[in-house]
């Protein structure tokens, strides 16, 4: 496996320079583009990694998985009264669909849905950003994890579109807390800085029927775990979800920081990272690496 | 397995009467509602069935899978220049998305995409409806299979919306043949009459890396098979694709005739049938049966 | 004329009870429904009125006319870089169109457009709400006019949809000031309390080539006045603008407070008021009264 | 007036070469671009003209006015059960709005609405294209008028988008006749070849309370005439209707052949023609000429 990871990074490295680092906030735009890392963590606790696998990056939308898991932990199936689990067929931040469907977001991985999940967590936790930080520290086994305040502030300054979505949902009666407060928590979660190794370990329970392989914690039930994976499979990669299923064949979730997590049920969690994005906002080299890896090992669930 | 199938039919039978038989054409509206069948066919050739598993019904949109497979056989990856493989996030027959995306359908399982596939097959086959009939006869091993001309004619009389879509695509330069001719072929395919047993056998290659277990024919390559399954998993059930992944966790395809096919990669193909539909146009009892079956045996790929 | 006004009020009075008072904020919902007034003010300074013509009501969207006039006064044609003057073909508060057209509102009378106008005025005036109040006091010749703080606060509490629009425009770079501050000014303008007589006098310059008949002030040039009337004619009544042109044939502007102003170029301004609204959000009895009046006197410009 | 027309043509002639002749069908694309004509016809029967005012051109969408008038003649207010008279806020051939509003077109001047009007006329006339031809011959006093069969055929070959709209309306139950037959009639009407003088005379009843000044025929009642003018004022120029009201201030109707008719109620009908179009599909030089003419004489109804 170790050798395979090295080979694959060598194969995709030529793609560096062909994508575009997220530049909608300065804090992300300044990340050096030329980085590439991968970590594979097995349900048996075995860890393999290559490249910049220990460099922390902004996890951004990957945090939506952790937020969803928190919401399922405290509210279970009830969360689906507030949002759906259908793919959206729209770019990740479109308001058109949200208005036509009267403020009920399609799924927890488009921004509107993630804001509803944050609203649910805001109602439950006294300090939602700290709860999240502690949660991922525990899941990853890394007690040093931090949210980058500079990134969070920068996101908040550019909150206009997310604020528009939150207010639109409020106008339909689907938002309980102060919009500004929820946005603060949401951006803090997005600004969590984690490495490929951190993320692979933190998501390992998704490949292990809900149980964290290192700590032994039952994070979700086996059924809930399959359900989260199912939502990742149909909606995890914005408007490339179908393409990811077609090419990689695994549940996955990406972030504009260039991170990409994929779950091989019963076996592994993989995390790839490279800051440059393709036209759909997913890591260009990361997608290529995952595609090769899945094909080489026959990981597709289909 | 046999006993399990009997049990599950007993459990879901109380749902009969709670759905609504498709009534947009008289030929479908007249099907007796009170029917329920299931067939499970293994890659080892083993067949299990229960209820009305040998009664032929109109396969309708399930024919889109066979049409897609034919198109991949003759054109391979080139078909994706004409349509996508992303979920649509819209009811299955919406023109809004088709216009906004300039005549390129989202995937081969919404009507617009299936019409493009039919257009591709029309360009390739001298008699597309006969080619399809012979193809499913071979795949199912049932040389008696027929398309119901009365159903096909009735569909053609009610072709307005499909005609609108085909002409809209033509206006964007994404339709090569005469609209009326393609519609005729398309409705002939939809009107194929097959039983649960026929369909389970005909789709078995999807669970067997592209090889038909009974005939041994290599229908698709292993990779193409995974890809078809992936498209079924993200787009096979109209606007319930996400829900199907969440509840059942398998690639699947439904039809308004009440049929529902699901693939357990490497193991089985299941076909359930019950004519009454839920609000999303999928078999009400069929969905429930598949959900129970998947949960009971732990079939979810996630 | 006086007799005609009395007659017409008698004819439409039976409609009272068939509409629905705006109830999205408590301050408006509590207005007694059973009121009806009309005022006709000539460019010669002659005033006719009937019914509750001296009762002040919340002018709501009629304030958008005054705000537009202020913006034209200080910025002229330059305002059309920020918004259009085309009818919208959409309910007055839809975000769909605003997103598809990348944050540039269709016209100054849909909410999004009025918010852009308020944003322009916010940039120009130190105290926009006071500037507006003084402006309408001068135009109407009534120095007692006030904005109802209770109504303005209530609107602000229910700002979600307007906030969503403002933030959406900000996300497209089409909003310069703090959203919350502009909303405050905007709601203060909407909450101005004026009677039919006040409004007919305040709008009289629109029938008089831009000159206020009583004060003699040149509010707009003759050409600008025709242009404002043109925008009212095509976009003044939400999604009933075409119907108003068809039935009444005059430039007009309505508000959810039940007020309705119409301009007979070169001759009169009419203001009708009755709190109950029709399905499109325009005064039910007001529309009927204007239709009868226009037909009886042959006022249609067409 | 004669001198003014000459002056205005001189002023706008430099615009020739800056627009783009309609090229979606070869028969229109081959029209020499460098032409410009104008005719003004008074309700007193006085005719003024300049430039290429006697050259026949394809009237295209201007025929929608005549078709609407025919439909009002035989069906009166009942036509509004099949379509609206609200501006559309969308490009003239969009299907999005048509689907969202369940097959009921916004107004008779977008293509979908004109197709519904053609469907109404198809139900009424044995030979709709001949009825229309005879109607405009009578209105214009020119018994030689013909529809250009080559243009009509060419349009029919490129009917895809119009066919899509007609079938979509049929799918909503808002289309009574065979789609192909109605399209044939519709394209025949569009292909009528008329000069500026023909059109100014043929539309003169719209400025004269429904009475044809030369023949004396009462084409519509005075009220119906105002109503047709009102619909032209709010919806006559595709997505430039608001701009036309703002700049010219008259009811008007344009066609992609480069013709443009405007009504000065009680006084004149003007027809300008120049084949090159602006980005909204309206005659570039024609718009400029009308704007100057209206401004110079103070024709705006506002």
CSV table of N, CA, C and O in Angstrom, one decimal, chain C residues 72 77 80 85-91 97 100-101 106 206 223 225-231 233-234 238-247 249-251 265 291 295 298 300-302, chain D residues 72 77 80 85-91 97 100-101 106 206 223 225-231 233-234 238-247 249-251 265 291 295 298 300-302:
chain,number,residue,atom,x,y,z
C,72,UNK,N,-32.9,59.7,-8.7
C,72,UNK,CA,-32.8,60.3,-10.0
C,72,UNK,C,-32.3,61.8,-9.8
C,72,UNK,O,-31.4,62.2,-10.5
C,77,UNK,N,-29.2,59.3,-14.8
C,77,UNK,CA,-29.2,58.1,-15.5
C,77,UNK,C,-28.3,57.1,-15.0
C,77,UNK,O,-28.4,55.9,-15.3
C,80,UNK,N,-29.2,53.5,-13.5
C,80,UNK,CA,-29.5,52.3,-14.3
C,80,UNK,C,-28.3,51.4,-14.6
C,80,UNK,O,-28.4,50.3,-15.2
C,85,UNK,N,-34.9,48.8,-16.0
C,85,UNK,CA,-36.3,49.3,-15.9
C,85,UNK,C,-37.2,48.4,-16.8
C,85,UNK,O,-38.0,48.9,-17.6
C,86,UNK,N,-37.0,47.1,-16.6
C,86,UNK,CA,-37.9,46.2,-17.3
C,86,UNK,C,-38.8,45.5,-16.4
C,86,UNK,O,-38.5,45.3,-15.2
C,87,UNK,N,-40.0,45.2,-16.8
C,87,UNK,CA,-41.0,44.5,-15.9
C,87,UNK,C,-40.3,43.1,-15.5
C,87,UNK,O,-39.5,42.6,-16.3
C,88,UNK,N,-40.8,42.6,-14.4
C,88,UNK,CA,-40.1,41.4,-13.9
C,88,UNK,C,-40.7,40.1,-14.2
C,88,UNK,O,-40.1,39.1,-14.2
C,89,UNK,N,-42.0,40.1,-14.4
C,89,UNK,CA,-42.7,38.8,-14.7
C,89,UNK,C,-42.6,37.8,-13.6
C,89,UNK,O,-42.7,36.6,-13.7
C,90,UNK,N,-42.3,38.3,-12.4
C,90,UNK,CA,-42.2,37.4,-11.2
C,90,UNK,C,-42.9,38.1,-10.0
C,90,UNK,O,-43.0,39.3,-10.0
C,91,UNK,N,-43.4,37.3,-9.1
C,91,UNK,CA,-43.9,37.9,-7.8
C,91,UNK,C,-42.8,38.9,-7.3
C,91,UNK,O,-41.6,38.7,-7.5
C,97,UNK,N,-35.1,35.1,-10.0
C,97,UNK,CA,-34.6,36.0,-11.1
C,97,UNK,C,-33.4,36.8,-10.7
C,97,UNK,O,-32.5,37.0,-11.5
C,100,UNK,N,-30.4,34.5,-11.1
C,100,UNK,CA,-30.1,34.2,-12.5
C,100,UNK,C,-29.6,35.5,-13.2
C,100,UNK,O,-28.8,35.4,-14.1
C,101,UNK,N,-30.0,36.7,-12.8
C,101,UNK,CA,-29.5,37.9,-13.4
C,101,UNK,C,-28.4,38.5,-12.6
C,101,UNK,O,-28.1,39.7,-12.7
C,106,UNK,N,-34.5,43.8,-11.7
C,106,UNK,CA,-35.2,44.2,-12.9
C,106,UNK,C,-35.6,45.6,-13.0
C,106,UNK,O,-35.6,46.3,-14.0
C,206,UNK,N,-45.9,64.4,-11.0
C,206,UNK,CA,-45.8,63.4,-12.1
C,206,UNK,C,-46.8,63.6,-13.2
C,206,UNK,O,-46.6,63.1,-14.3
C,223,UNK,N,-38.8,65.3,-19.1
C,223,UNK,CA,-38.4,64.0,-19.6
C,223,UNK,C,-38.3,62.9,-18.5
C,223,UNK,O,-38.7,61.8,-18.7
C,225,UNK,N,-39.7,62.9,-15.8
C,225,UNK,CA,-41.1,62.6,-15.3
C,225,UNK,C,-41.8,61.6,-16.2
C,225,UNK,O,-42.4,60.6,-15.7
C,226,UNK,N,-41.7,61.8,-17.5
C,226,UNK,CA,-42.2,60.7,-18.4
C,226,UNK,C,-41.6,59.4,-18.2
C,226,UNK,O,-42.3,58.3,-18.3
C,227,UNK,N,-40.3,59.4,-17.9
C,227,UNK,CA,-39.6,58.1,-17.7
C,227,UNK,C,-40.1,57.4,-16.4
C,227,UNK,O,-40.3,56.2,-16.4
C,228,UNK,N,-40.2,58.2,-15.4
C,228,UNK,CA,-40.8,57.6,-14.1
C,228,UNK,C,-42.2,57.0,-14.4
C,228,UNK,O,-42.5,55.9,-14.0
C,229,UNK,N,-43.0,57.8,-15.1
C,229,UNK,CA,-44.3,57.3,-15.4
C,229,UNK,C,-44.3,56.0,-16.2
C,229,UNK,O,-45.1,55.1,-16.0
C,230,UNK,N,-43.3,56.0,-17.2
C,230,UNK,CA,-43.2,54.8,-18.0
C,230,UNK,C,-42.8,53.6,-17.1
C,230,UNK,O,-43.4,52.5,-17.3
C,231,UNK,N,-41.9,53.7,-16.2
C,231,UNK,CA,-41.5,52.6,-15.3
C,231,UNK,C,-42.7,52.2,-14.5
C,231,UNK,O,-43.0,51.0,-14.3
C,233,UNK,N,-45.8,52.5,-15.4
C,233,UNK,CA,-46.8,51.8,-16.3
C,233,UNK,C,-46.4,50.4,-16.5
C,233,UNK,O,-47.3,49.5,-16.7
C,234,UNK,N,-45.1,50.1,-16.7
C,234,UNK,CA,-44.8,48.7,-17.0
C,234,UNK,C,-44.5,47.8,-15.8
C,234,UNK,O,-44.5,46.6,-15.8
C,238,UNK,N,-46.5,45.1,-9.3
C,238,UNK,CA,-46.1,43.7,-9.1
C,238,UNK,C,-46.4,42.9,-10.4
C,238,UNK,O,-46.2,43.3,-11.5
C,239,UNK,N,-47.0,41.7,-10.1
C,239,UNK,CA,-47.4,40.9,-11.3
C,239,UNK,C,-48.8,41.2,-11.8
C,239,UNK,O,-49.3,40.4,-12.6
C,240,UNK,N,-49.3,42.3,-11.5
C,240,UNK,CA,-50.5,42.8,-12.2
C,240,UNK,C,-50.3,44.0,-13.0
C,240,UNK,O,-51.3,44.7,-13.4
C,241,UNK,N,-49.1,44.3,-13.3
C,241,UNK,CA,-48.8,45.5,-14.1
C,241,UNK,C,-49.5,45.5,-15.5
C,241,UNK,O,-50.1,46.5,-15.9
C,242,UNK,N,-49.4,44.3,-16.1
C,242,UNK,CA,-50.1,44.2,-17.4
C,242,UNK,C,-51.6,44.4,-17.3
C,242,UNK,O,-52.2,45.0,-18.1
C,243,UNK,N,-52.1,43.7,-16.3
C,243,UNK,CA,-53.6,43.8,-16.1
C,243,UNK,C,-54.0,45.2,-15.8
C,243,UNK,O,-55.1,45.7,-16.2
C,244,UNK,N,-53.2,46.0,-15.0
C,244,UNK,CA,-53.5,47.4,-14.7
C,244,UNK,C,-53.5,48.2,-16.0
C,244,UNK,O,-54.4,49.0,-16.2
C,245,UNK,N,-52.5,48.0,-16.8
C,245,UNK,CA,-52.5,48.7,-18.1
C,245,UNK,C,-53.7,48.3,-18.9
C,245,UNK,O,-54.3,49.2,-19.6
C,246,UNK,N,-54.0,47.0,-18.9
C,246,UNK,CA,-55.2,46.6,-19.7
C,246,UNK,C,-56.5,47.1,-19.2
C,246,UNK,O,-57.3,47.5,-20.0
C,247,UNK,N,-56.7,47.2,-17.9
C,247,UNK,CA,-58.0,47.6,-17.4
C,247,UNK,C,-58.0,49.1,-17.1
C,247,UNK,O,-59.1,49.7,-17.2
C,249,UNK,N,-55.1,51.5,-17.7
C,249,UNK,CA,-54.4,52.3,-18.8
C,249,UNK,C,-53.7,53.5,-18.3
C,249,UNK,O,-53.5,54.4,-19.0
C,250,UNK,N,-53.2,53.4,-17.1
C,250,UNK,CA,-52.5,54.6,-16.5
C,250,UNK,C,-51.2,54.1,-15.8
C,250,UNK,O,-51.2,53.0,-15.2
C,251,UNK,N,-50.2,54.9,-15.7
C,251,UNK,CA,-49.1,54.6,-14.8
C,251,UNK,C,-49.6,54.6,-13.4
C,251,UNK,O,-50.4,55.4,-13.0
C,265,UNK,N,-51.4,61.7,-17.2
C,265,UNK,CA,-50.4,62.7,-17.6
C,265,UNK,C,-51.1,64.0,-18.1
C,265,UNK,O,-52.0,63.9,-18.9
C,291,UNK,N,-60.5,51.4,-12.1
C,291,UNK,CA,-61.0,50.9,-13.3
C,291,UNK,C,-62.2,51.6,-13.8
C,291,UNK,O,-62.3,52.1,-14.9
C,295,UNK,N,-62.4,54.3,-16.9
C,295,UNK,CA,-63.4,54.0,-18.0
C,295,UNK,C,-64.4,55.1,-18.2
C,295,UNK,O,-64.7,55.6,-19.3
C,298,UNK,N,-62.6,58.1,-19.6
C,298,UNK,CA,-61.8,57.9,-20.7
C,298,UNK,C,-60.3,58.4,-20.5
C,298,UNK,O,-59.7,59.1,-21.3
C,300,UNK,N,-57.6,56.4,-20.0
C,300,UNK,CA,-56.5,55.5,-20.5
C,300,UNK,C,-55.6,56.3,-21.5
C,300,UNK,O,-56.1,57.0,-22.3
C,301,UNK,N,-54.3,56.2,-21.3
C,301,UNK,CA,-53.4,56.8,-22.2
C,301,UNK,C,-53.3,56.1,-23.5
C,301,UNK,O,-52.7,56.5,-24.4
C,302,UNK,N,-53.9,54.9,-23.5
C,302,UNK,CA,-53.8,54.1,-24.8
C,302,UNK,C,-55.0,54.2,-25.7
C,302,UNK,O,-55.2,53.5,-26.7
D,72,UNK,N,-59.5,38.2,-30.8
D,72,UNK,CA,-60.4,39.0,-30.1
D,72,UNK,C,-61.7,39.2,-30.8
D,72,UNK,O,-62.8,39.1,-30.2
D,77,UNK,N,-63.2,38.4,-24.7
D,77,UNK,CA,-62.4,38.2,-23.4
D,77,UNK,C,-62.1,36.8,-23.1
D,77,UNK,O,-61.2,36.5,-22.3
D,80,UNK,N,-58.5,35.2,-22.8
D,80,UNK,CA,-57.7,35.3,-21.6
D,80,UNK,C,-57.8,34.1,-20.6
D,80,UNK,O,-57.1,34.1,-19.6
D,85,UNK,N,-52.1,38.6,-19.9
D,85,UNK,CA,-51.6,39.8,-20.5
D,85,UNK,C,-50.6,40.6,-19.6
D,85,UNK,O,-50.7,41.8,-19.4
D,86,UNK,N,-49.7,39.8,-19.0
D,86,UNK,CA,-48.7,40.3,-18.2
D,86,UNK,C,-47.3,40.3,-18.9
D,86,UNK,O,-47.1,39.3,-19.7
D,87,UNK,N,-46.5,41.2,-18.7
D,87,UNK,CA,-45.1,41.1,-19.3
D,87,UNK,C,-44.4,39.9,-18.8
D,87,UNK,O,-44.8,39.4,-17.7
D,88,UNK,N,-43.5,39.4,-19.5
D,88,UNK,CA,-42.9,38.1,-19.2
D,88,UNK,C,-41.6,38.1,-18.4
D,88,UNK,O,-41.2,37.2,-17.7
D,89,UNK,N,-40.8,39.2,-18.6
D,89,UNK,CA,-39.6,39.3,-17.9
D,89,UNK,C,-38.6,38.2,-18.3
D,89,UNK,O,-37.7,37.9,-17.6
D,90,UNK,N,-38.8,37.6,-19.4
D,90,UNK,CA,-37.9,36.6,-19.9
D,90,UNK,C,-37.7,36.8,-21.4
D,90,UNK,O,-38.5,37.3,-22.1
D,91,UNK,N,-36.6,36.3,-21.9
D,91,UNK,CA,-36.4,36.3,-23.4
D,91,UNK,C,-37.6,35.7,-24.0
D,91,UNK,O,-38.3,34.8,-23.4
D,97,UNK,N,-40.4,29.7,-17.9
D,97,UNK,CA,-41.6,30.3,-17.3
D,97,UNK,C,-42.8,29.5,-17.7
D,97,UNK,O,-43.7,29.3,-16.9
D,100,UNK,N,-43.1,26.5,-15.4
D,100,UNK,CA,-43.4,26.9,-14.0
D,100,UNK,C,-44.9,27.4,-13.9
D,100,UNK,O,-45.5,27.2,-12.9
D,101,UNK,N,-45.4,28.0,-15.0
D,101,UNK,CA,-46.7,28.5,-15.0
D,101,UNK,C,-47.7,27.6,-15.7
D,101,UNK,O,-48.8,27.9,-16.1
D,106,UNK,N,-47.6,33.9,-20.7
D,106,UNK,CA,-47.7,35.2,-20.1
D,106,UNK,C,-48.5,36.2,-20.9
D,106,UNK,O,-49.3,37.0,-20.4
D,206,UNK,N,-55.6,51.1,-34.8
D,206,UNK,CA,-55.1,51.0,-33.4
D,206,UNK,C,-55.0,52.5,-32.8
D,206,UNK,O,-55.0,52.7,-31.6
D,223,UNK,N,-62.7,50.3,-26.7
D,223,UNK,CA,-62.1,49.7,-25.5
D,223,UNK,C,-61.2,48.6,-25.8
D,223,UNK,O,-60.1,48.5,-25.3
D,225,UNK,N,-59.5,48.3,-28.5
D,225,UNK,CA,-58.3,48.9,-29.1
D,225,UNK,C,-57.4,49.4,-28.0
D,225,UNK,O,-56.2,49.2,-28.1
D,226,UNK,N,-57.9,50.1,-27.0
D,226,UNK,CA,-57.1,50.5,-25.9
D,226,UNK,C,-56.4,49.3,-25.2
D,226,UNK,O,-55.2,49.4,-24.8
D,227,UNK,N,-57.1,48.2,-25.1
D,227,UNK,CA,-56.6,47.0,-24.4
D,227,UNK,C,-55.4,46.4,-25.2
D,227,UNK,O,-54.4,46.0,-24.7
D,228,UNK,N,-55.6,46.3,-26.6
D,228,UNK,CA,-54.5,45.8,-27.4
D,228,UNK,C,-53.3,46.7,-27.3
D,228,UNK,O,-52.2,46.3,-27.1
D,229,UNK,N,-53.5,48.0,-27.3
D,229,UNK,CA,-52.4,49.0,-27.1
D,229,UNK,C,-51.7,48.8,-25.8
D,229,UNK,O,-50.5,48.9,-25.7
D,230,UNK,N,-52.5,48.6,-24.8
D,230,UNK,CA,-52.0,48.4,-23.4
D,230,UNK,C,-51.1,47.1,-23.4
D,230,UNK,O,-50.0,47.2,-22.8
D,231,UNK,N,-51.5,46.1,-24.0
D,231,UNK,CA,-50.7,44.9,-24.1
D,231,UNK,C,-49.4,45.1,-24.9
D,231,UNK,O,-48.3,44.7,-24.5
D,233,UNK,N,-47.9,48.0,-25.1
D,233,UNK,CA,-47.1,48.9,-24.3
D,233,UNK,C,-46.3,48.1,-23.2
D,233,UNK,O,-45.2,48.4,-22.9
D,234,UNK,N,-46.9,47.0,-22.6
D,234,UNK,CA,-46.2,46.3,-21.6
D,234,UNK,C,-45.4,45.1,-22.1
D,234,UNK,O,-44.5,44.7,-21.4
D,238,UNK,N,-40.4,42.2,-26.5
D,238,UNK,CA,-39.7,41.2,-25.8
D,238,UNK,C,-39.1,41.7,-24.5
D,238,UNK,O,-39.9,42.2,-23.7
D,239,UNK,N,-37.8,41.5,-24.2
D,239,UNK,CA,-37.3,41.9,-23.0
D,239,UNK,C,-36.8,43.4,-23.0
D,239,UNK,O,-36.0,43.8,-22.2
D,240,UNK,N,-37.3,44.1,-24.0
D,240,UNK,CA,-37.0,45.6,-24.0
D,240,UNK,C,-38.3,46.4,-23.9
D,240,UNK,O,-38.2,47.6,-24.2
D,241,UNK,N,-39.3,45.8,-23.5
D,241,UNK,CA,-40.6,46.5,-23.4
D,241,UNK,C,-40.5,47.7,-22.4
D,241,UNK,O,-41.0,48.8,-22.7
D,242,UNK,N,-39.8,47.4,-21.3
D,242,UNK,CA,-39.7,48.5,-20.3
D,242,UNK,C,-38.8,49.6,-20.9
D,242,UNK,O,-39.1,50.8,-20.7
D,243,UNK,N,-37.8,49.3,-21.6
D,243,UNK,CA,-36.9,50.2,-22.1
D,243,UNK,C,-37.6,51.0,-23.2
D,243,UNK,O,-37.4,52.3,-23.4
D,244,UNK,N,-38.4,50.4,-24.0
D,244,UNK,CA,-39.2,51.1,-25.1
D,244,UNK,C,-40.1,52.1,-24.4
D,244,UNK,O,-40.3,53.2,-24.9
D,245,UNK,N,-40.8,51.7,-23.4
D,245,UNK,CA,-41.7,52.6,-22.7
D,245,UNK,C,-40.9,53.8,-22.1
D,245,UNK,O,-41.3,54.9,-22.2
D,246,UNK,N,-39.7,53.5,-21.6
D,246,UNK,CA,-38.9,54.5,-21.0
D,246,UNK,C,-38.3,55.5,-22.0
D,246,UNK,O,-38.3,56.7,-21.8
D,247,UNK,N,-37.9,54.9,-23.2
D,247,UNK,CA,-37.3,55.8,-24.2
D,247,UNK,C,-38.3,56.4,-25.2
D,247,UNK,O,-38.1,57.5,-25.6
D,249,UNK,N,-42.1,55.6,-25.1
D,249,UNK,CA,-43.3,56.0,-24.5
D,249,UNK,C,-44.6,55.7,-25.3
D,249,UNK,O,-45.6,56.4,-25.1
D,250,UNK,N,-44.5,54.7,-26.1
D,250,UNK,CA,-45.7,54.4,-27.0
D,250,UNK,C,-45.9,52.9,-27.0
D,250,UNK,O,-44.9,52.1,-26.9
D,251,UNK,N,-47.1,52.4,-27.2
D,251,UNK,CA,-47.4,51.0,-27.5
D,251,UNK,C,-46.6,50.7,-28.8
D,251,UNK,O,-46.6,51.5,-29.8
D,265,UNK,N,-51.8,57.1,-29.8
D,265,UNK,CA,-53.2,57.0,-29.7
D,265,UNK,C,-53.9,58.3,-30.1
D,265,UNK,O,-53.5,59.4,-29.7
D,291,UNK,N,-37.2,56.7,-31.1
D,291,UNK,CA,-36.9,57.4,-29.9
D,291,UNK,C,-36.7,58.9,-30.3
D,291,UNK,O,-37.3,59.8,-29.6
D,295,UNK,N,-39.4,61.9,-29.1
D,295,UNK,CA,-38.9,63.0,-28.3
D,295,UNK,C,-39.1,64.3,-29.0
D,295,UNK,O,-39.6,65.3,-28.4
D,298,UNK,N,-42.8,65.0,-29.0
D,298,UNK,CA,-43.5,64.9,-27.7
D,298,UNK,C,-44.6,63.9,-27.7
D,298,UNK,O,-45.7,64.2,-27.3
D,300,UNK,N,-44.7,60.8,-26.4
D,300,UNK,CA,-44.9,59.8,-25.3
D,300,UNK,C,-46.3,60.0,-24.6
D,300,UNK,O,-46.7,61.1,-24.4
D,301,UNK,N,-46.9,58.9,-24.4
D,301,UNK,CA,-48.2,58.9,-23.7
D,301,UNK,C,-48.1,59.2,-22.2
D,301,UNK,O,-49.0,59.4,-21.5
D,302,UNK,N,-46.8,59.2,-21.7
D,302,UNK,CA,-46.6,59.3,-20.3
D,302,UNK,C,-46.2,60.8,-19.9
D,302,UNK,O,-45.9,61.1,-18.8
